[in-house]
Every structure is written in C-alpha cells, then in structure tokens.
GROMACS .gro file of C-alpha atoms in nm:
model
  288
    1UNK     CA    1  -1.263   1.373   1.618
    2UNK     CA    2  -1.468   1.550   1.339
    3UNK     CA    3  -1.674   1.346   1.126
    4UNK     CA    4  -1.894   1.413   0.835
    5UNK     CA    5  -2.157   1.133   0.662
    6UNK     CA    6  -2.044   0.806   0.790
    7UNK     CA    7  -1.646   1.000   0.818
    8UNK     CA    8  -1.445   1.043   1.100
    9UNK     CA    9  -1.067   1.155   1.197
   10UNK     CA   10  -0.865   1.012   1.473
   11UNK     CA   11  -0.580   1.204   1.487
   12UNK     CA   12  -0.204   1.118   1.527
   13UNK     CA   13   0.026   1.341   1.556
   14UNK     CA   14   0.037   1.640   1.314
   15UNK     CA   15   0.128   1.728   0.958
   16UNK     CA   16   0.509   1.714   1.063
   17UNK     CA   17   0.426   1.330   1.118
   18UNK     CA   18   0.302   1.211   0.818
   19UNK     CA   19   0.072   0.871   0.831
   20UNK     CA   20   0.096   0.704   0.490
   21UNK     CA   21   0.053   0.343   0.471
   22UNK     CA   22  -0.188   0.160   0.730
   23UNK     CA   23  -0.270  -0.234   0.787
   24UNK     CA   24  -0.465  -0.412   1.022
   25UNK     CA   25  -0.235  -0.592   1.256
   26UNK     CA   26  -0.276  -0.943   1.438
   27UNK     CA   27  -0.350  -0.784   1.757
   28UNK     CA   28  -0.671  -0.636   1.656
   29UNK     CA   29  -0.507  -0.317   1.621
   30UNK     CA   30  -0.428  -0.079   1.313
   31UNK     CA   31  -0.041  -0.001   1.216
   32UNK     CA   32   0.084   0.227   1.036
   33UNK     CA   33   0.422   0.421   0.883
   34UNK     CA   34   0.484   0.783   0.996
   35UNK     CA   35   0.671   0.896   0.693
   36UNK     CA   36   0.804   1.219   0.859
   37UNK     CA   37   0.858   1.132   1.177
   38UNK     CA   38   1.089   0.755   1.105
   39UNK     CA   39   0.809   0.625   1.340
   40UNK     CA   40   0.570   0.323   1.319
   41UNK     CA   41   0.215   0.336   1.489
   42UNK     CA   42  -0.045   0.119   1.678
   43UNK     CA   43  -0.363   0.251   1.643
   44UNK     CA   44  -0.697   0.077   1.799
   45UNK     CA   45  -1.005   0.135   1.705
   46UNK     CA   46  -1.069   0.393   2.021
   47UNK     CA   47  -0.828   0.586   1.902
   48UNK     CA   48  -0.565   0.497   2.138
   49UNK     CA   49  -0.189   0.570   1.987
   50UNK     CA   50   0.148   0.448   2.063
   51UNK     CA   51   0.426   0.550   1.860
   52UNK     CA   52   0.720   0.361   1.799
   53UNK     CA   53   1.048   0.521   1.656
   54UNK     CA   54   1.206   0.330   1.417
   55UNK     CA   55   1.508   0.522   1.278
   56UNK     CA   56   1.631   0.865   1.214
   57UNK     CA   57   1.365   1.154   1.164
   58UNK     CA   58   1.464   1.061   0.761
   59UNK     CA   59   1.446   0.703   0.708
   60UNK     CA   60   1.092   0.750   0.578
   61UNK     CA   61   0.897   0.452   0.653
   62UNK     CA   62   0.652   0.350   0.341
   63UNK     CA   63   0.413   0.051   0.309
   64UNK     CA   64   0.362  -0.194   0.599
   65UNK     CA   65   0.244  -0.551   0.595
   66UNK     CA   66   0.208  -0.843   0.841
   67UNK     CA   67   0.465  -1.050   0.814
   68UNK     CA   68   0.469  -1.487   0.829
   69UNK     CA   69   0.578  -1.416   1.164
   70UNK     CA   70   0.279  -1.250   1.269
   71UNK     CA   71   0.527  -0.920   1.308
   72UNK     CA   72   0.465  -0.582   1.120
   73UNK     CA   73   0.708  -0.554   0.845
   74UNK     CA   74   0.763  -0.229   0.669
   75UNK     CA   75   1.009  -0.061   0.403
   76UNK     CA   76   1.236   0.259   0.521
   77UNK     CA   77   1.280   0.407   0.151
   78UNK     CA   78   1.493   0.703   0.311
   79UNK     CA   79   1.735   0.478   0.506
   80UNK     CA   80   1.764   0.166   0.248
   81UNK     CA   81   1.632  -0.052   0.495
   82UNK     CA   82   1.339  -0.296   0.582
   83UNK     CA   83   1.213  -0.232   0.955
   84UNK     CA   84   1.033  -0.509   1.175
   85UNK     CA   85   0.811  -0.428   1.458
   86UNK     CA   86   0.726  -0.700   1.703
   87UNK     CA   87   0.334  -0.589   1.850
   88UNK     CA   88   0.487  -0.524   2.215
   89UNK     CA   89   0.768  -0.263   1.989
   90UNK     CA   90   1.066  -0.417   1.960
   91UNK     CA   91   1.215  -0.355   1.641
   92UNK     CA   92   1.503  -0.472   1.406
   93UNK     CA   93   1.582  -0.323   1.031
   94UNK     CA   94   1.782  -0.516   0.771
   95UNK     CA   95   1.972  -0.317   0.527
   96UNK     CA   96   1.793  -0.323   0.170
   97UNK     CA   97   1.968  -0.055  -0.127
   98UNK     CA   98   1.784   0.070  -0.419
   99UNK     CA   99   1.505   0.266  -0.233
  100UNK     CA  100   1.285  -0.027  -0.121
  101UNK     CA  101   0.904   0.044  -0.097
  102UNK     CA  102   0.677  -0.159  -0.133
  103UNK     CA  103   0.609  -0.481   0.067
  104UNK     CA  104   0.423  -0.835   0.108
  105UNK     CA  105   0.415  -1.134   0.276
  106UNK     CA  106   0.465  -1.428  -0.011
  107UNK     CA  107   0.375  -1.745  -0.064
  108UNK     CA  108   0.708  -1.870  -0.007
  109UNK     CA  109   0.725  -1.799   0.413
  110UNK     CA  110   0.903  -1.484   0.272
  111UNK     CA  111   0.899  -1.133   0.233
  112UNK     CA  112   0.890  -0.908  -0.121
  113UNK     CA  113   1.004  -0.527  -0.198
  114UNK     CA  114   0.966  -0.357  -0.447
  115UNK     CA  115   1.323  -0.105  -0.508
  116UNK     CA  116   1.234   0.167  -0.666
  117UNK     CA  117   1.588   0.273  -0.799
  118UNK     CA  118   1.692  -0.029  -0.847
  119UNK     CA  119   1.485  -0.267  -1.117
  120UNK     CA  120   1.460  -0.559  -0.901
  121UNK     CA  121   1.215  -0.683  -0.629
  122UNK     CA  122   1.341  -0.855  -0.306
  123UNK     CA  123   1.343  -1.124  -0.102
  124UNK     CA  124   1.390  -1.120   0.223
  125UNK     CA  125   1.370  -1.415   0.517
  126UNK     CA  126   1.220  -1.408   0.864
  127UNK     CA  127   1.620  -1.363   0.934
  128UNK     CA  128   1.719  -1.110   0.702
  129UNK     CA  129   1.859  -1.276   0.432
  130UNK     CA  130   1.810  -1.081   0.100
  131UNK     CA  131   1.807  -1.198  -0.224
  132UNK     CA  132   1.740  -0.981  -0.558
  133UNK     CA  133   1.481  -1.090  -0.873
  134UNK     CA  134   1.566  -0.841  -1.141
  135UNK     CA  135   1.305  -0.690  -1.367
  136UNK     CA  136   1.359  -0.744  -1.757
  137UNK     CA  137   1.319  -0.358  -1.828
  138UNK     CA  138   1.544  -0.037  -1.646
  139UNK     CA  139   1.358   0.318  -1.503
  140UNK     CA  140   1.082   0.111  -1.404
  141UNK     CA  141   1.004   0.224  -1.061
  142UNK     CA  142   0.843  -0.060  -0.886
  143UNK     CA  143   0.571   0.044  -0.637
  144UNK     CA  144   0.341  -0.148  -0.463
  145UNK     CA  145   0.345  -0.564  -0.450
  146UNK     CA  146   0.101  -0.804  -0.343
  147UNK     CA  147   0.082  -1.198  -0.358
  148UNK     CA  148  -0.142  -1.308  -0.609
  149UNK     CA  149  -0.425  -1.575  -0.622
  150UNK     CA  150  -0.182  -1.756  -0.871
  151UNK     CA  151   0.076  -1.805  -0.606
  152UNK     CA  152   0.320  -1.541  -0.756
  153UNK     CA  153   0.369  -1.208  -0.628
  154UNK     CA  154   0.237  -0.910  -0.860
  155UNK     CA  155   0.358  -0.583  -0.855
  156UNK     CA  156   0.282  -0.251  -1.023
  157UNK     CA  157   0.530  -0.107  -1.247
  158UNK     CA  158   0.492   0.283  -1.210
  159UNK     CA  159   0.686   0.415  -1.489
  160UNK     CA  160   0.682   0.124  -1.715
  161UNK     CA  161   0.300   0.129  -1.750
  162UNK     CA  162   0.265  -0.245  -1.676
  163UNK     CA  163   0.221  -0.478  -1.403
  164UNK     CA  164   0.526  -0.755  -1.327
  165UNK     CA  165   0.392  -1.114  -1.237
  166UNK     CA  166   0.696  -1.262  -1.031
  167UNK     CA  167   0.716  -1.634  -0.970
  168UNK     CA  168   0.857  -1.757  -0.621
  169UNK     CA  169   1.166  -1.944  -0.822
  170UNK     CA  170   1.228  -1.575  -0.965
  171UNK     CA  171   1.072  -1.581  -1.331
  172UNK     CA  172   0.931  -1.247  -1.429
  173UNK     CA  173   0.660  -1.167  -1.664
  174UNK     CA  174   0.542  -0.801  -1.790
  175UNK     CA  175   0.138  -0.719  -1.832
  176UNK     CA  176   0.142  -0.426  -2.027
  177UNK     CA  177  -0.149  -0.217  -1.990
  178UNK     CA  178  -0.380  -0.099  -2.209
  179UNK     CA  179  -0.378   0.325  -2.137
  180UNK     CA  180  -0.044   0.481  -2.206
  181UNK     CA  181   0.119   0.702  -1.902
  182UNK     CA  182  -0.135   0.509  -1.653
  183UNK     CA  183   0.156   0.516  -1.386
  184UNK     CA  184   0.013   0.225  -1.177
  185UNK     CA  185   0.107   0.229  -0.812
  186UNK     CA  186  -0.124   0.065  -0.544
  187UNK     CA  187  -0.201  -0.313  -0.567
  188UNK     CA  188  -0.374  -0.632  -0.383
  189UNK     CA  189  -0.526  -0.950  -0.468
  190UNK     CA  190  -0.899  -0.996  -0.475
  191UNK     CA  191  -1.039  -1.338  -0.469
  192UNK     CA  192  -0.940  -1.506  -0.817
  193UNK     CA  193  -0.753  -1.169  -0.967
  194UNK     CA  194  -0.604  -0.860  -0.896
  195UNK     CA  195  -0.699  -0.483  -0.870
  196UNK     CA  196  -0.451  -0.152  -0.920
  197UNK     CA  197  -0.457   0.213  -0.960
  198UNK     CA  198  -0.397   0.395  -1.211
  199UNK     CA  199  -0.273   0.760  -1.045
  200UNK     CA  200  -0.164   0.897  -1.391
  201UNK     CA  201  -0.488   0.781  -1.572
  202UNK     CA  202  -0.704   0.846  -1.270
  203UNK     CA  203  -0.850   0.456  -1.328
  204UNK     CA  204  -0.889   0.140  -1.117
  205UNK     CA  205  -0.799  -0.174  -1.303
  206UNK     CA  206  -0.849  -0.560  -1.259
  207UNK     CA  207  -0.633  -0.804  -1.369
  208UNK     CA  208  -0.886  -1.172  -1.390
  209UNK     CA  209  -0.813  -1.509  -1.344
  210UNK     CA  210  -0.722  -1.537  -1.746
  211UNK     CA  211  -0.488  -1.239  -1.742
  212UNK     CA  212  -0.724  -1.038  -1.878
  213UNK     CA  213  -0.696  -0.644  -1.805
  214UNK     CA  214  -1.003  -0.427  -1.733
  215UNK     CA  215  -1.006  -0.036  -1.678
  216UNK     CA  216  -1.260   0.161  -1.506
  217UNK     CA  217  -1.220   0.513  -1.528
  218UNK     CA  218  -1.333   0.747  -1.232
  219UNK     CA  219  -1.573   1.037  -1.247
  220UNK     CA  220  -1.258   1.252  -1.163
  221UNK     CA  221  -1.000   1.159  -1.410
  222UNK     CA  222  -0.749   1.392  -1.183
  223UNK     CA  223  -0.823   1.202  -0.885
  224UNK     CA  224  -0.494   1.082  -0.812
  225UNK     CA  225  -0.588   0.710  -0.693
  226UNK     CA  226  -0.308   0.574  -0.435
  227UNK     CA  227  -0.352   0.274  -0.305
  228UNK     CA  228  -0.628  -0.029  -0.313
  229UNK     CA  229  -0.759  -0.329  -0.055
  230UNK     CA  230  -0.869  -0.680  -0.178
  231UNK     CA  231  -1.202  -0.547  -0.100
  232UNK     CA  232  -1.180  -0.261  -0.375
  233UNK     CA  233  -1.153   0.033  -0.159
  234UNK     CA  234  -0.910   0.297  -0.282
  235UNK     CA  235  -0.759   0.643  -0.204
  236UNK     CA  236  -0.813   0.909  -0.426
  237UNK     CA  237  -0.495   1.138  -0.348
  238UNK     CA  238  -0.549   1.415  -0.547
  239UNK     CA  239  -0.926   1.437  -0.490
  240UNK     CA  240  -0.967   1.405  -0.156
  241UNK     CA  241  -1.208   1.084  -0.118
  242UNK     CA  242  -1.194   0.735  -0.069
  243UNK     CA  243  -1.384   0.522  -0.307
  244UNK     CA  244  -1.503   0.152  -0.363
  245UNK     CA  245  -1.525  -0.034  -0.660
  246UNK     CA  246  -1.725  -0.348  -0.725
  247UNK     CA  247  -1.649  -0.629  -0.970
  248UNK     CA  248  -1.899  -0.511  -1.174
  249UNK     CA  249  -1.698  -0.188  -1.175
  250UNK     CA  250  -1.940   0.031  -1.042
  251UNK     CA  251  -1.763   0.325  -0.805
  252UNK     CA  252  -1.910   0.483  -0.489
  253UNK     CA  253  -1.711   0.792  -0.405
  254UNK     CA  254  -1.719   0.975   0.019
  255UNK     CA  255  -1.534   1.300   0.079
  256UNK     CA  256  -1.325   1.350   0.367
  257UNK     CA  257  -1.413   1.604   0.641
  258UNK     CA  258  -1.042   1.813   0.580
  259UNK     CA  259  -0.955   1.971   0.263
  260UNK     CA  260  -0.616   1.866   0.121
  261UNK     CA  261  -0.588   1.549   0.378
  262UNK     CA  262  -0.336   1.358   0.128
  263UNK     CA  263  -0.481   1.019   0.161
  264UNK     CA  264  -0.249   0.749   0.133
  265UNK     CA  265  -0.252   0.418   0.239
  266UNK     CA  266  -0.617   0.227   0.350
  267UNK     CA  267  -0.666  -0.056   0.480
  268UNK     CA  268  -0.997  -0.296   0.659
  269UNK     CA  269  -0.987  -0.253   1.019
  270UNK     CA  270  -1.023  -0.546   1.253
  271UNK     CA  271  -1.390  -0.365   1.318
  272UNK     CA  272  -1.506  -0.417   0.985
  273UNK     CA  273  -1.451  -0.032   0.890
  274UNK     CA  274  -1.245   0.102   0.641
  275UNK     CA  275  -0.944   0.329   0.763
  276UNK     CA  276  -0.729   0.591   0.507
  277UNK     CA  277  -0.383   0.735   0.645
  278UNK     CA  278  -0.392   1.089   0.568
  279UNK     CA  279  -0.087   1.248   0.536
  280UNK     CA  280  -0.219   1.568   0.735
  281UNK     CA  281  -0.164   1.356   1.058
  282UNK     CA  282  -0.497   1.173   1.133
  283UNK     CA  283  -0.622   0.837   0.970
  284UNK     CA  284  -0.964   0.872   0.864
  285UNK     CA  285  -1.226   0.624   0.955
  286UNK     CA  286  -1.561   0.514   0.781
  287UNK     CA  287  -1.814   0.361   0.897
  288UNK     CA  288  -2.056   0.310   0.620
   0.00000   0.00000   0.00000
C-alpha cells in the first residue's frame, strides 16, 4: 500500500485486470468490475479481495450498481449481457444487445442500461425480462444513468451533447447542454438535482430542481473527468486526480500516488472514505 497526503492504493490484481467501476455494496464491502479480466470484485475496507469470474476474459464488465434485490448488478459491454452477483458469488447474466453500459436501480423495482450502439436505454426485471425505451435522436452513445430526484431516470448522452430525462412509463426528454462537444459521460443524483461530467469540455455540471443547467469548468480543462457520486466527487481520467465539487461549485483537486493510474469509476465506501478504481489494478483510497 503506498499512500501520499490523505492517498492510499490497495491493490487488486495488476494492469492485465483492469478495475473500472466501483460501488459500495450492502455487505459493507466495496464491488467492483474488472474490465480485463470478465471478473467482478469484493473489496473491504482492509483490503481483503475475492474475485469472482463472471464470463469470458472479453465480456468486459463496466458500471456496477446495487440492485432492488440487494444483489450487485453490472453491464458486460463485451459480451451483450447484464451480469448479477449475489454477495456470497453466485452469479447469473441476462442477454442485453447494443453494447449495454451503464446501469441503475429505478424507481420502478427495476433495472436501467444505457446501450451504447443501440439508441435506447433498458429495462430489465429482478427476472430478466428486458424491455427497450428508444432515444428520439441516432449516434448518441448513452453512457452513464442514474435515477433522478424527479422519479425518472437521467442519463448522459455522450455524443449527443445532452442529457436524456426518461420517465418510468418510457417518455423521453433531451437537455441540451450549453458547451458544444462537452461529451458528457458520468452521472448521479444529488439531493434535489443532478451532477455530470463533462470529459470533452473538462467541466462538472448540475442539472437543479428547475431544469436549470450549470457548468463549472476545472483548473485543467484536459482533465478528462469520468465519473461522479451524489456527493460531488469525481475522477479526473486524463489528469490523474480525484476531485470534489460543492454546490457552490467550488473544486478541491488530490493527486494520486502512481502516474498514469487511469481512474475510473469512484464511489463512498461504507467507511465514510472515498474509493477511485484505477485501471492500473489497485483502487485508490482517501481518507481526507
């Protein structure tokens, strides 16, 4: 474990495994995707991993999410597939086409995907049944989705620069946003609104109660921000931080110890301490 102000690394497996997205799971344990590797894994906050395969070496598993069921649910973009993990490992996958992604528990008992070659989101039951909502615009590239404060799900649009608003009954609403080429990807709910990132345009934004959009641009417009928790912490990708934003849109910034770590997904551990899947192998941890 190296740390460095408040930063430290517990490692998982290697570059050849890839962590990318992370959540805190019902157990009082973090989960994460192994993107490399087609493996899911528990992590505590010790340090202590178990690895779960999940598919073939290829199935890339994405963005994970606890599920109605209290079971981890998680998209396998390589394989067309949506994976569930029980917390004792036992795990079933449900065919989904159109390279699904991302992934949310709705309002609805349900689960949402985002399908990234597709232009629709889906819906998916405790049992596997699918459905498809399909967006009113083509080459969109859904990313990430999260359930809303509004009791819709919200989802950012990468290559459409907009946000989709998605009602549970399958209405669909585009919130353009205001910088051109802002390629949104990560986004979650925050008390009464909603926050994204803005990789292309190296900003955070916040969609409020009214539907109004605000953009905060970082000090390092090449940052590369990834992906964002209710609480406003973010990944900066290309920069190699992790970051916080306020409402008041004022942005704290801490390196990580390892050049080049790739930081992905980030998520609030069960400890109260914010943990970053780096794509180097290791999820970084900080205490501050």
């Amino acid at each position: 474990m190296s740390s460095t102000s408040g930063v430290a690394e517990l490692p998982v497996g290697g570059p050849d495994v890839g962590p990318y997205g992370i959540v805190a799971g019902p157990d009082g344990a973090l989960w994460l995707t192994l993107v490399h590797a087609g493996e899911v894994a528990r992590l505590t906050v010790d340090g202590e991993v178990t690895r779960h395969p999940v598919g073939p070496a290829d199935c890339q598993p994405m963005v994970i999410t606890v599920g109605p069921d209290d079971a981890l649910w998680f998209t396998m973009t390589g394989a067309d597939a949506i994976g569930r993990i029980t917390v004792t490992g036992d795990v079933t996958t449900f065919p989904v086409s159109g390279g699904p992604y991302g992934i949310t528990a709705g309002p609805d008992g349900a689960l949402w995907c985002t399908r990234m070659r597709a232009d629709t989101i889906g819906r998916i039951t405790v049992d596997g049944e699918v459905a498809d909502v399909p967006l009113p615009t083509t080459g969109a590239m859904a990313a990430m989705i999260t359930a809303g404060p509004d009791g819709a799900l919200w989802c950012a649009l990468n290559q459409a620069n907009a946000l989709a608003r998605i009602t549970v009954d399958g209405s669909v609403e585009l919130c353009p946003l205001p910088t051109p080429d802002a390629a949104p990807v990560g986004i979650e709910a925050c008390g009464d609104g909603i926050w994204f990132v803005e990789i292309g345009a190296g900003q955070i934004g916040r969609v409020d109660a009214n539907g109004r959009v605000t953009e905060y641009p970082l000090p390092d417009r090449a940052a590369r921000p990834h992906a964002v928790t209710a609480g406003g912490w973010f990944t900066e990708w290309g920069a190699n931080r992790v970051g916080h934003i306020d409402t008041a849109g004022r942005i704290a910034e801490y390196e990580l110890p390892t050049p080049h770590s790739e930081p992905h997904g980030i998520a609030v551990g069960p400890d109260g301490a914010v943990y970053a899947a780096l794509e180097i192998g290791s999820v970084a941890r900080l205490s501050i």
